[in-house]
Amino acid sequence: MELNSIEVVIRSIQDRLPSNPLFTLLYASIGCLSLYLLLHLNRDGQSIPYKVPIPPEAAPGWKGEVVPQPTVKQAGLSAIQCYCPATGQRLGQVNPSTQDGIDRAIDAAEEAQKSWRLTSFAERRRVLKTMLKFVLDNQEAIARVAARDSGKPMTDASFGEILVTAEKLQWVITHGENALRTESRPTNFLMMYKKNEVRYEPLGVVAACISWNYPFHNFFGPLIASLFAGNGIVIKPSERTAWSSIYFLSIARKALIACGHSPQLVQSLLLWPQTASHLTSHPKISHITFIGSRPISKHVLASAATSITPVCVELGGKDPCIILDDVADLRGTSDIVMRGTFQSAGQNCIGIERVIAQTGVYQKLIDLLEPKVRSLRLGAGLDESAVDVGAMVSADGFGFLEQLIQEAVSAGARLLVGGKRYMHPIYSSGHYFAPTLLVDVTPSMRVAQEELFAPICLVMRAHSVSHAIEIANSTSYGLGASVFGRKHSDLDAVIGGVRSGMVSVNDFAVYYAVQLPFGGVHGSGYGRFAGEEGLRSLCNIKSVCMDRFPNLISTKIPAPHLYPIKDSEKAWAVARGIAWLGYGGIAEKAKGLWAIITNM
């Protein structure tokens, strides 16, 4: 923020407010705050501008060859085939890395990290500020690349790619140093001559195996935290979004170059599953962040165990949205349900998978949702203007989704809208599933137990608050949840009763927009990223205990405890006295002191 901009704002306020001593105080307060912000935001120097050319495939008006039956794996070829899931247009081919390539990438990151770990927080902040400026200045380019590779509309790319990445960058820039600064910790009576510290030191080279649903944000999220913690990072994007990862890697590396640091600090490896275990079991990898499916996570965890590498595991969820009878604005809540369910075609790990409504609002909610769902328009967001829901990244799961829906209908659920794959009249090679509204769903149905990751809204009836909590806890997942209502006791009951890692109250997934620790329980994984907890998990948390007055007092072994022990009875009496002195009440402390004095 420039100084003349601050002056313009202040003068504009002065022109609009009457002359009054209170307003004079207000002006002074605004001036002080503005000066603080100016100094705070610029304390590490300005961000450095740089450019990264946008791939021509993401430019407006691009037309590519359509692949008749698009898939990332072609028979007889080792290369990864890249295509747009909304249109089937070919984006090119990417050669996957080999085991030797993995070794070289890790070695390069390790070498770059040797100097990076010695950088100050101010130097690291400048890199992140440079990235943030690029992201804000190039929102459309980044969103277009992410949308082309994942099939989502531009608005969904803005929310799920740009906004959350900018928030993570800004949060780490503002709060990262406080989270990783050396901390003092309390001591005790016996150790009053000591002082204690906890230091957060870089781990070395870490890895992130990321999912395809938000290719830009999932690439940059682990990168931001890892770099600020002083680490190098090796990122393994999904092969389904291999094409966009090349552009995103360039954004990160050119920011490092612009700030005078080695671009080798960030590595990106595109791997087939049979090669990925060489990365996840590598002895030079100090930590792994895994974002993906439960079956794949078991392979990653088994592989990481061979090198005893810690893993943060985020495995998706079956997130419940509980709507209580006293909800303040049911119509507004239905709008939030729509966004929470259908954004990115439902391919959202913290998307709303189950709507659990109390009896008093159940039918009213359905009446609000049905016309909204029925009106949703499917299409390629980069090539059409009137699109609400984009493509899914793959058609591989369509048969399974249709089977789950038909099973539920056979068991008594009502299918009001959709329920099957959608053949787009223009984009016949695109992967589209019709927006679906399935009501009267019960916990015993498989559709209520499996993570769908699709544009499917399930509505379930709850007879009471406790029943709603019971339904919410009826799956093996426990990632996020949301609850809508007014009565504090009911809201608190849901917050405390739902087994999940995160809860939004009268909103959807907002914990992620403010960088609270992110993660789940049970089948949704363990560990946390984001927030202080996420940053610290990428550090060696080192405990240090040292003399408070090193030249005056330090530890001396009491004479009765010197080896070889001369008198076992006295040694025991002194040891017992030390325990009384340190942890007993007043009388015990006195007894302990006397035992020590008389047996020395």
Coordinates of C-alpha atoms in Angstrom, one line a residue:
M1 CA 0.0 0.0 0.0
E2 CA 1.6 3.3 -1.1
L3 CA 1.7 6.4 1.2
N4 CA -0.2 8.6 -1.2
S5 CA -3.0 6.1 -1.3
I6 CA -3.3 6.3 2.5
E7 CA -3.4 10.1 2.4
V8 CA -6.1 10.0 -0.2
V9 CA -8.2 7.7 2.0
I10 CA -7.7 9.9 5.1
R11 CA -8.6 13.1 3.2
S12 CA -11.6 11.5 1.7
I13 CA -12.8 10.6 5.2
Q14 CA -12.1 14.1 6.4
D15 CA -14.2 15.6 3.6
R16 CA -17.2 13.5 4.6
L17 CA -17.1 13.9 8.4
P18 CA -18.0 17.0 10.4
S19 CA -15.4 18.8 12.5
N20 CA -15.5 17.3 16.0
P21 CA -12.8 16.4 18.6
L22 CA -13.9 12.8 18.5
F23 CA -13.4 12.7 14.7
T24 CA -10.0 14.3 15.2
L25 CA -9.1 11.4 17.4
L26 CA -10.6 9.0 14.8
Y27 CA -8.4 10.6 12.1
A28 CA -5.3 10.2 14.3
S29 CA -6.2 6.6 15.0
I30 CA -6.7 5.9 11.3
G31 CA -3.4 7.6 10.5
C32 CA -1.5 5.5 13.1
L33 CA -3.1 2.3 11.9
S34 CA -2.3 3.1 8.3
L35 CA 1.3 3.9 9.2
Y36 CA 1.5 0.6 11.0
L37 CA 0.1 -1.3 8.1
L38 CA 2.5 0.5 5.7
L39 CA 5.5 -0.4 7.8
H40 CA 4.2 -3.9 8.5
L41 CA 3.4 -4.8 4.9
N42 CA 6.7 -3.4 3.6
R43 CA 9.0 -4.5 6.4
D44 CA 10.6 -7.2 4.2
G45 CA 10.7 -5.1 1.0
Q46 CA 8.4 -5.0 -1.9
S47 CA 7.4 -8.0 -3.9
I48 CA 9.3 -8.5 -7.1
P49 CA 7.4 -8.6 -10.4
Y50 CA 7.9 -11.5 -12.8
K51 CA 6.2 -13.1 -15.7
V52 CA 5.2 -16.6 -16.7
P53 CA 3.6 -17.1 -20.1
I54 CA 0.2 -18.7 -20.1
P55 CA 0.0 -21.9 -22.1
P56 CA -1.8 -21.4 -25.4
E57 CA -4.3 -24.1 -24.6
A58 CA -5.7 -21.9 -21.8
A59 CA -6.0 -18.8 -23.9
P60 CA -9.5 -17.7 -25.0
G61 CA -10.7 -19.2 -28.3
W62 CA -8.3 -22.1 -28.3
K63 CA -9.5 -25.2 -30.2
G64 CA -7.7 -28.5 -29.9
E65 CA -8.0 -32.0 -31.3
V66 CA -10.8 -34.0 -29.5
V67 CA -9.8 -37.4 -28.2
P68 CA -12.7 -39.8 -28.9
Q69 CA -12.4 -41.8 -25.7
P70 CA -10.1 -39.7 -23.5
T71 CA -8.0 -41.4 -20.8
V72 CA -4.7 -40.5 -19.2
K73 CA -3.2 -44.0 -19.9
Q74 CA -2.9 -45.1 -23.5
A75 CA -2.2 -48.7 -24.3
G76 CA 1.4 -49.2 -25.4
L77 CA 2.6 -45.8 -24.3
S78 CA 4.4 -44.8 -21.1
A79 CA 3.6 -41.1 -21.5
I80 CA 0.7 -39.5 -19.6
Q81 CA -2.0 -38.2 -22.0
C82 CA -3.3 -34.8 -21.0
Y83 CA -6.8 -33.7 -22.0
C84 CA -9.5 -31.3 -20.9
P85 CA -12.2 -33.4 -19.2
A86 CA -14.9 -30.8 -20.1
T87 CA -14.4 -31.1 -23.9
G88 CA -12.0 -34.1 -24.5
Q89 CA -9.5 -31.8 -26.2
R90 CA -6.0 -33.0 -26.2
L91 CA -3.6 -30.9 -24.2
G92 CA -0.4 -32.9 -24.9
Q93 CA 1.7 -35.6 -23.4
V94 CA 4.0 -35.6 -20.4
N95 CA 6.7 -38.2 -19.9
P96 CA 6.7 -39.5 -16.3
S97 CA 9.8 -39.5 -14.1
T98 CA 11.8 -42.6 -13.5
Q99 CA 13.4 -43.8 -10.2
D100 CA 16.7 -42.1 -11.3
G101 CA 14.7 -39.0 -12.0
I102 CA 13.2 -39.1 -8.5
D103 CA 16.7 -39.5 -7.0
R104 CA 18.1 -36.5 -9.0
A105 CA 15.1 -34.3 -8.0
I106 CA 15.5 -35.1 -4.3
D107 CA 19.3 -34.5 -4.5
A108 CA 18.7 -31.1 -6.2
A109 CA 16.2 -30.0 -3.6
E110 CA 18.5 -31.2 -0.8
E111 CA 21.4 -29.2 -2.1
A112 CA 19.2 -26.0 -2.5
Q113 CA 17.8 -26.5 1.0
K114 CA 21.2 -26.2 2.6
S115 CA 21.3 -22.5 2.0
W116 CA 17.5 -21.9 2.1
R117 CA 17.4 -23.3 5.7
L118 CA 19.7 -20.4 6.8
T119 CA 17.4 -17.7 5.3
S120 CA 15.6 -15.3 7.6
F121 CA 11.8 -15.2 8.0
A122 CA 12.0 -11.8 6.2
E123 CA 13.6 -13.4 3.2
R124 CA 11.0 -16.2 3.1
R125 CA 8.2 -13.6 3.5
R126 CA 9.5 -11.7 0.5
V127 CA 9.3 -14.9 -1.7
L128 CA 5.7 -15.4 -0.5
K129 CA 4.8 -11.8 -1.1
T130 CA 6.2 -12.1 -4.6
M131 CA 4.0 -15.2 -5.2
L132 CA 1.0 -13.5 -3.8
K133 CA 1.4 -10.4 -6.0
F134 CA 1.7 -12.7 -9.0
V135 CA -1.4 -14.7 -8.1
L136 CA -3.5 -11.5 -7.6
D137 CA -2.2 -10.0 -10.9
N138 CA -2.7 -13.2 -12.9
Q139 CA -6.0 -14.6 -11.4
E140 CA -7.6 -15.1 -14.8
A141 CA -4.5 -16.9 -16.3
I142 CA -4.2 -19.3 -13.3
A143 CA -8.0 -19.9 -13.2
R144 CA -8.0 -20.7 -16.9
V145 CA -5.2 -23.2 -16.7
A146 CA -6.8 -24.9 -13.7
A147 CA -10.2 -24.9 -15.4
R148 CA -8.8 -26.3 -18.6
D149 CA -7.1 -29.2 -16.9
S150 CA -9.8 -30.0 -14.3
G151 CA -13.0 -29.1 -16.2
K152 CA -14.4 -26.7 -13.6
P153 CA -16.0 -23.3 -14.5
M154 CA -14.0 -20.1 -13.9
T155 CA -16.1 -19.1 -10.8
D156 CA -15.3 -22.4 -9.1
A157 CA -11.7 -21.9 -10.0
S158 CA -11.7 -18.5 -8.4
F159 CA -13.2 -19.8 -5.1
G160 CA -11.3 -23.1 -4.9
E161 CA -8.0 -22.2 -6.5
I162 CA -7.3 -18.4 -6.2
L163 CA -9.1 -17.3 -3.1
V164 CA -7.8 -20.0 -0.8
T165 CA -4.3 -19.8 -2.1
A166 CA -4.2 -16.1 -1.6
E167 CA -5.5 -16.6 1.9
K168 CA -2.8 -19.2 2.8
L169 CA -0.1 -16.9 1.4
Q170 CA -1.3 -13.9 3.3
W171 CA -1.8 -15.9 6.5
V172 CA 1.7 -17.3 6.4
I173 CA 3.2 -13.9 5.5
T174 CA 1.4 -12.3 8.5
H175 CA 1.4 -15.1 11.1
G176 CA 4.0 -17.6 10.0
E177 CA 6.9 -16.1 12.0
N178 CA 4.9 -16.1 15.2
A179 CA 4.1 -19.7 14.7
L180 CA 7.7 -20.8 14.2
R181 CA 9.5 -18.4 16.5
T182 CA 11.5 -20.0 19.3
E183 CA 9.2 -20.3 22.4
S184 CA 9.9 -20.2 26.1
R185 CA 8.3 -22.9 28.1
P186 CA 7.7 -23.0 31.9
T187 CA 10.0 -24.8 34.3
N188 CA 9.5 -26.4 37.7
F189 CA 10.6 -25.9 41.3
L190 CA 13.5 -28.3 41.1
M191 CA 14.7 -26.9 37.8
M192 CA 14.2 -23.2 38.6
Y193 CA 17.8 -22.6 37.6
K194 CA 17.0 -23.8 34.1
K195 CA 15.3 -22.1 31.2
N196 CA 13.4 -24.1 28.5
E197 CA 12.9 -23.5 24.8
V198 CA 11.1 -25.1 21.9
R199 CA 12.6 -24.5 18.6
Y200 CA 11.0 -25.1 15.2
E201 CA 13.8 -26.2 12.8
P202 CA 13.6 -27.2 9.1
L203 CA 13.2 -30.9 8.4
G204 CA 15.1 -30.9 5.1
V205 CA 13.3 -32.1 2.0
V206 CA 9.6 -33.0 2.3
A207 CA 7.1 -34.4 -0.2
A208 CA 3.5 -33.8 -1.1
C209 CA 1.4 -36.3 -3.0
I210 CA -1.6 -34.2 -4.1
S211 CA -5.0 -34.8 -5.6
W212 CA -6.4 -33.5 -8.9
N213 CA -9.6 -31.7 -7.8
Y214 CA -7.9 -28.3 -7.1
P215 CA -4.7 -28.5 -9.1
F216 CA -3.3 -25.1 -8.4
H217 CA -4.3 -24.8 -4.7
N218 CA -3.2 -28.4 -3.9
F219 CA 0.1 -27.7 -5.6
F220 CA 0.8 -24.4 -3.8
G221 CA -0.7 -25.2 -0.4
P222 CA 2.0 -27.6 0.8
L223 CA 4.7 -25.6 -1.1
I224 CA 3.8 -22.4 0.8
A225 CA 4.1 -24.0 4.2
S226 CA 7.1 -26.1 3.4
L227 CA 9.1 -23.1 2.0
F228 CA 8.3 -20.9 5.0
A229 CA 9.4 -23.7 7.4
G230 CA 12.8 -23.7 5.6
N231 CA 12.4 -26.9 3.7
G232 CA 12.8 -28.0 0.1
I233 CA 9.8 -29.8 -1.4
V234 CA 9.1 -32.5 -4.0
I235 CA 5.5 -32.4 -5.2
K236 CA 3.8 -35.3 -6.9
P237 CA 0.7 -34.0 -8.7
S238 CA -1.9 -36.3 -9.9
E239 CA -1.4 -37.7 -13.4
R240 CA -4.9 -36.5 -14.2
T241 CA -3.7 -32.8 -13.9
A242 CA -0.2 -33.3 -15.1
W243 CA -0.5 -30.6 -17.8
S244 CA -1.3 -27.7 -15.5
S245 CA 1.4 -28.7 -13.0
I246 CA 4.1 -27.6 -15.4
Y247 CA 2.8 -24.0 -15.4
F248 CA 2.3 -24.0 -11.7
L249 CA 5.9 -25.2 -11.1
S250 CA 7.1 -22.3 -13.3
I251 CA 5.2 -19.8 -11.1
A252 CA 6.9 -21.1 -7.9
R253 CA 10.4 -21.4 -9.4
K254 CA 10.3 -18.0 -11.0
A255 CA 9.3 -16.4 -7.8
L256 CA 12.4 -18.0 -6.1
I257 CA 14.6 -16.8 -9.0
A258 CA 13.2 -13.3 -8.8
C259 CA 14.1 -13.1 -5.1
G260 CA 17.6 -14.5 -5.6
H261 CA 17.1 -18.1 -4.5
S262 CA 17.6 -21.5 -6.2
P263 CA 14.6 -22.7 -8.2
Q264 CA 15.7 -26.3 -7.4
L265 CA 14.2 -25.9 -4.0
V266 CA 10.8 -26.9 -5.5
Q267 CA 10.6 -30.1 -7.6
S268 CA 7.6 -31.6 -9.3
L269 CA 7.5 -35.2 -10.3
L270 CA 4.8 -36.8 -12.5
L271 CA 4.7 -40.5 -11.7
W272 CA 2.8 -43.6 -12.5
P273 CA 1.6 -45.5 -9.4
Q274 CA 4.2 -48.3 -9.8
T275 CA 7.0 -45.7 -9.6
A276 CA 5.6 -43.5 -6.8
S277 CA 6.7 -45.8 -4.1
H278 CA 10.3 -44.9 -4.8
L279 CA 9.4 -41.4 -3.7
T280 CA 7.3 -42.3 -0.7
S281 CA 9.9 -44.7 0.7
H282 CA 12.9 -42.5 -0.1
P283 CA 15.2 -42.2 3.0
K284 CA 15.9 -38.5 2.2
I285 CA 12.3 -37.5 2.5
S286 CA 11.5 -36.2 6.0
H287 CA 7.7 -35.8 5.8
I288 CA 4.9 -36.6 3.4
T289 CA 1.6 -34.8 2.9
F290 CA -0.9 -37.1 1.2
I291 CA -4.2 -35.8 -0.2
G292 CA -6.1 -38.6 -1.9
S293 CA -8.2 -41.7 -1.6
R294 CA -8.3 -44.2 1.2
P295 CA -7.1 -47.2 -0.9
I296 CA -4.1 -45.4 -2.3
S297 CA -3.2 -44.0 1.2
K298 CA -2.7 -47.5 2.4
H299 CA 0.0 -48.1 -0.2
V300 CA 1.6 -44.7 0.6
L301 CA 1.6 -45.4 4.4
A302 CA 3.1 -48.9 3.9
S303 CA 5.8 -47.4 1.6
A304 CA 6.6 -44.6 4.0
A305 CA 6.9 -47.0 6.9
T306 CA 9.9 -48.6 5.3
S307 CA 11.8 -45.4 6.0
I308 CA 9.8 -44.5 9.1
T309 CA 8.7 -41.2 7.4
P310 CA 5.8 -39.4 9.1
V311 CA 2.7 -38.8 6.9
C312 CA -0.1 -36.3 7.1
V313 CA -3.1 -38.1 5.6
E314 CA -6.2 -36.3 4.2
L315 CA -8.6 -38.8 2.7
G316 CA -11.8 -37.0 2.0
G317 CA -15.1 -37.3 3.8
K318 CA -18.8 -37.8 3.8
D319 CA -19.5 -34.4 5.3
P320 CA -22.9 -33.8 6.9
C321 CA -24.8 -30.6 6.8
I322 CA -27.2 -30.6 9.7
I323 CA -30.2 -28.2 9.4
L324 CA -32.2 -27.7 12.6
D325 CA -35.8 -26.7 12.8
D326 CA -35.1 -23.2 14.1
V327 CA -32.7 -22.3 11.2
A328 CA -33.0 -18.5 10.7
D329 CA -33.1 -18.3 6.9
L330 CA -34.0 -21.6 5.2
R331 CA -33.9 -20.0 1.7
G332 CA -30.4 -18.6 2.3
T333 CA -29.3 -21.9 3.8
S334 CA -30.5 -23.7 0.7
D335 CA -28.3 -21.4 -1.4
I336 CA -25.3 -22.4 0.8
V337 CA -26.2 -26.1 0.4
M338 CA -26.3 -25.7 -3.4
R339 CA -22.8 -24.1 -3.4
G340 CA -21.4 -26.6 -0.9
T341 CA -22.8 -29.6 -2.9
F342 CA -22.3 -28.6 -6.5
Q343 CA -19.1 -26.5 -6.6
S344 CA -16.5 -28.2 -8.8
A345 CA -19.1 -30.8 -9.7
G346 CA -19.1 -32.0 -6.1
Q347 CA -15.4 -33.0 -6.3
N348 CA -14.5 -31.3 -3.1
C349 CA -13.1 -33.2 -0.1
I350 CA -15.0 -30.9 2.3
G351 CA -18.1 -30.6 0.1
I352 CA -21.5 -31.3 1.5
E353 CA -22.2 -35.1 0.9
R354 CA -25.3 -35.4 3.2
V355 CA -27.9 -32.9 4.1
I356 CA -29.6 -33.9 7.3
A357 CA -32.7 -31.9 8.0
Q358 CA -35.0 -32.0 11.0
T359 CA -38.7 -32.9 10.3
G360 CA -40.0 -29.3 10.6
V361 CA -37.9 -28.0 7.7
Y362 CA -37.4 -31.2 5.8
Q363 CA -40.0 -30.9 3.0
K364 CA -39.6 -27.1 2.8
L365 CA -35.9 -27.6 2.1
I366 CA -36.6 -30.1 -0.6
D367 CA -39.1 -27.7 -2.2
L368 CA -36.4 -25.1 -2.3
L369 CA -33.7 -27.4 -3.6
E370 CA -35.6 -29.2 -6.3
P371 CA -36.1 -26.3 -8.8
K372 CA -32.5 -25.0 -8.1
V373 CA -31.0 -28.4 -8.9
R374 CA -33.2 -28.9 -11.9
S375 CA -32.1 -25.5 -13.3
L376 CA -28.3 -26.2 -13.1
R377 CA -26.6 -26.0 -16.5
L378 CA -23.7 -28.4 -17.4
G379 CA -20.9 -27.4 -19.8
A380 CA -17.4 -26.3 -20.5
G381 CA -16.9 -23.1 -18.5
L382 CA -14.0 -21.8 -20.6
D383 CA -16.0 -22.2 -23.8
E384 CA -19.5 -21.3 -22.8
S385 CA -20.8 -18.4 -20.7
A386 CA -24.0 -20.1 -19.3
V387 CA -22.5 -22.9 -17.2
D388 CA -23.2 -23.7 -13.5
V389 CA -21.6 -27.1 -13.1
G390 CA -18.5 -28.3 -15.0
A391 CA -17.2 -31.7 -15.9
M392 CA -15.9 -34.4 -13.6
V393 CA -12.2 -35.2 -14.1
S394 CA -13.0 -38.7 -15.2
A395 CA -15.9 -40.9 -16.2
D396 CA -14.4 -44.0 -14.5
G397 CA -16.8 -43.8 -11.5
F398 CA -20.0 -43.1 -13.3
G399 CA -21.2 -46.7 -13.4
F400 CA -20.7 -47.0 -9.6
L401 CA -22.6 -43.8 -8.9
E402 CA -25.5 -44.9 -11.0
Q403 CA -25.6 -48.2 -9.2
L404 CA -25.6 -46.6 -5.8
I405 CA -28.5 -44.3 -6.8
Q406 CA -30.5 -47.2 -8.2
E407 CA -29.9 -49.3 -5.1
A408 CA -31.2 -46.4 -2.9
V409 CA -34.3 -45.9 -5.0
S410 CA -35.0 -49.6 -4.7
A411 CA -34.7 -49.3 -1.0
G412 CA -37.2 -46.4 -0.7
A413 CA -35.3 -43.2 -1.6
R414 CA -36.9 -40.8 -4.1
L415 CA -34.9 -39.6 -7.1
L416 CA -36.2 -36.1 -7.9
V417 CA -33.6 -34.9 -10.3
G418 CA -30.7 -36.4 -12.4
G419 CA -29.2 -39.7 -11.3
K420 CA -27.2 -40.7 -14.3
R421 CA -24.3 -39.6 -16.6
Y422 CA -25.1 -36.8 -19.0
M423 CA -24.2 -36.9 -22.7
H424 CA -23.4 -33.3 -23.6
P425 CA -24.8 -32.3 -27.0
I426 CA -21.7 -30.4 -27.9
Y427 CA -18.9 -32.0 -25.9
S428 CA -19.6 -35.7 -26.4
S429 CA -16.1 -36.6 -25.1
G430 CA -16.6 -34.6 -21.9
H431 CA -17.1 -36.3 -18.5
Y432 CA -20.5 -35.1 -17.2
F433 CA -22.8 -36.4 -14.5
A434 CA -26.3 -34.9 -14.2
P435 CA -26.8 -32.8 -11.1
T436 CA -28.8 -35.1 -8.8
L437 CA -31.3 -34.7 -6.0
L438 CA -32.0 -37.8 -4.0
V439 CA -34.2 -37.6 -0.9
D440 CA -35.6 -39.9 1.8
V441 CA -32.1 -41.4 2.0
T442 CA -31.4 -43.5 5.1
P443 CA -28.0 -44.4 6.8
S444 CA -28.4 -48.1 5.8
M445 CA -28.1 -47.2 2.1
R446 CA -24.7 -47.5 0.5
V447 CA -25.1 -44.1 -1.1
A448 CA -25.2 -42.6 2.4
Q449 CA -21.9 -44.4 3.3
E450 CA -19.6 -44.1 0.3
E451 CA -17.9 -40.8 -0.5
L452 CA -19.5 -39.8 -3.9
F453 CA -17.3 -36.9 -4.9
A454 CA -19.9 -36.0 -7.5
P455 CA -22.7 -33.5 -8.1
I456 CA -25.2 -35.4 -6.0
C457 CA -27.3 -33.9 -3.2
L458 CA -28.5 -36.4 -0.6
V459 CA -31.3 -35.3 1.8
M460 CA -31.9 -37.3 5.0
R461 CA -34.6 -36.8 7.7
A462 CA -33.8 -36.4 11.4
H463 CA -36.4 -36.5 14.1
S464 CA -34.4 -34.6 16.7
V465 CA -31.0 -33.0 17.3
S466 CA -29.6 -36.2 18.8
H467 CA -31.0 -38.2 15.9
A468 CA -29.2 -35.8 13.5
I469 CA -25.9 -36.3 15.3
E470 CA -26.4 -40.1 15.2
I471 CA -27.0 -39.9 11.4
A472 CA -23.9 -37.7 11.0
N473 CA -21.8 -40.2 12.9
S474 CA -23.1 -43.2 11.0
T475 CA -20.2 -43.4 8.4
S476 CA -16.6 -44.3 8.8
Y477 CA -15.5 -40.7 7.8
G478 CA -14.9 -37.7 9.9
L479 CA -13.5 -34.7 8.0
G480 CA -15.8 -31.7 8.1
A481 CA -19.3 -30.8 9.1
S482 CA -21.7 -27.9 9.2
V483 CA -24.8 -27.0 11.3
F484 CA -27.5 -24.4 10.8
G485 CA -29.7 -23.2 13.6
R486 CA -30.2 -20.6 16.3
K487 CA -30.4 -22.3 19.7
H488 CA -27.0 -22.2 21.3
S489 CA -27.4 -25.4 23.3
D490 CA -28.4 -27.3 20.1
L491 CA -25.5 -25.9 18.1
D492 CA -23.1 -26.7 20.9
A493 CA -24.6 -30.3 21.1
V494 CA -23.9 -30.7 17.4
I495 CA -20.4 -29.2 17.6
G496 CA -19.5 -31.5 20.5
G497 CA -21.3 -34.6 19.3
V498 CA -20.3 -34.8 15.6
R499 CA -17.1 -36.8 15.1
S500 CA -15.1 -34.7 12.7
G501 CA -12.0 -32.6 12.5
M502 CA -13.8 -29.3 11.6
V503 CA -17.2 -27.7 12.0
S504 CA -18.8 -24.6 10.4
V505 CA -21.7 -23.0 12.2
N506 CA -24.4 -21.4 10.0
D507 CA -22.0 -21.6 7.1
F508 CA -20.1 -24.0 4.9
A509 CA -16.3 -24.9 5.1
V510 CA -15.3 -21.4 6.3
Y511 CA -12.7 -22.9 8.6
Y512 CA -10.6 -23.3 5.5
A513 CA -11.0 -19.7 4.6
V514 CA -9.3 -18.6 7.8
Q515 CA -6.5 -21.1 8.0
L516 CA -7.6 -23.1 10.9
P517 CA -5.9 -26.5 11.2
F518 CA -7.3 -28.8 8.5
G519 CA -7.8 -32.5 8.8
G520 CA -10.1 -35.2 10.0
V521 CA -10.5 -38.3 12.2
H522 CA -11.3 -42.0 11.6
G523 CA -11.4 -42.9 8.0
S524 CA -10.7 -39.3 6.9
G525 CA -7.1 -39.6 8.0
Y526 CA -4.9 -38.0 10.6
G527 CA -2.5 -35.1 11.0
R528 CA -3.2 -31.4 10.2
F529 CA -2.1 -28.9 7.6
A530 CA -2.9 -25.2 7.6
G531 CA -2.6 -22.9 10.6
E532 CA 0.1 -23.0 13.2
E533 CA -0.3 -26.8 13.6
G534 CA 0.3 -27.3 9.9
L535 CA 3.4 -25.2 9.8
R536 CA 4.9 -26.8 12.9
S537 CA 4.2 -30.3 11.5
L538 CA 6.8 -29.5 8.8
C539 CA 9.5 -28.8 11.4
N540 CA 11.8 -30.6 13.7
I541 CA 10.3 -29.6 17.1
K542 CA 13.4 -29.4 19.2
S543 CA 13.3 -29.1 23.0
V544 CA 16.1 -27.3 24.6
C545 CA 16.8 -27.0 28.3
M546 CA 19.8 -24.8 29.4
D547 CA 21.2 -23.1 32.5
R548 CA 19.5 -19.8 33.3
F549 CA 22.6 -18.4 35.0
P550 CA 25.4 -20.5 33.5
N551 CA 28.2 -18.8 35.3
L552 CA 26.5 -18.9 38.7
I553 CA 24.7 -22.2 39.0
S554 CA 24.6 -25.5 37.1
T555 CA 23.7 -29.1 37.8
K556 CA 26.0 -31.0 40.2
I557 CA 25.4 -34.6 41.1
P558 CA 24.8 -35.0 44.9
A559 CA 27.6 -36.8 46.6
P560 CA 25.4 -39.8 47.7
H561 CA 24.6 -40.4 44.0
L562 CA 28.1 -40.3 42.6
Y563 CA 29.3 -43.5 41.1
P564 CA 30.4 -45.8 42.6
I565 CA 27.7 -45.3 45.2
K566 CA 29.2 -45.6 48.7
D567 CA 26.0 -45.7 50.8
S568 CA 22.8 -47.0 49.2
E569 CA 20.6 -46.1 52.1
K570 CA 21.7 -42.5 52.0
A571 CA 21.4 -42.4 48.2
W572 CA 17.8 -43.6 48.6
A573 CA 17.0 -41.1 51.4
V574 CA 18.3 -38.2 49.3
A575 CA 16.4 -39.3 46.2
R576 CA 13.2 -39.6 48.2
G577 CA 13.8 -36.2 49.8
I578 CA 14.3 -34.6 46.3
A579 CA 10.9 -36.0 45.3
W580 CA 9.2 -34.6 48.4
L581 CA 11.0 -31.2 48.0
G582 CA 10.0 -30.9 44.3
Y583 CA 6.4 -32.1 44.4
G584 CA 5.0 -32.3 47.9
G585 CA 3.1 -29.8 50.0
I586 CA 4.7 -27.4 52.5
A587 CA 5.2 -30.1 55.2
E588 CA 6.6 -32.6 52.7
K589 CA 8.9 -30.0 51.2
A590 CA 10.3 -29.4 54.7
K591 CA 10.7 -33.1 55.3
G592 CA 12.4 -33.5 51.9
L593 CA 14.8 -30.7 52.6
W594 CA 15.7 -32.2 56.0
A595 CA 16.3 -35.6 54.4
I596 CA 18.6 -34.1 51.9
I597 CA 20.6 -32.1 54.4
T598 CA 21.0 -34.9 56.9
N599 CA 22.1 -37.5 54.3
M600 CA 24.6 -35.5 52.3

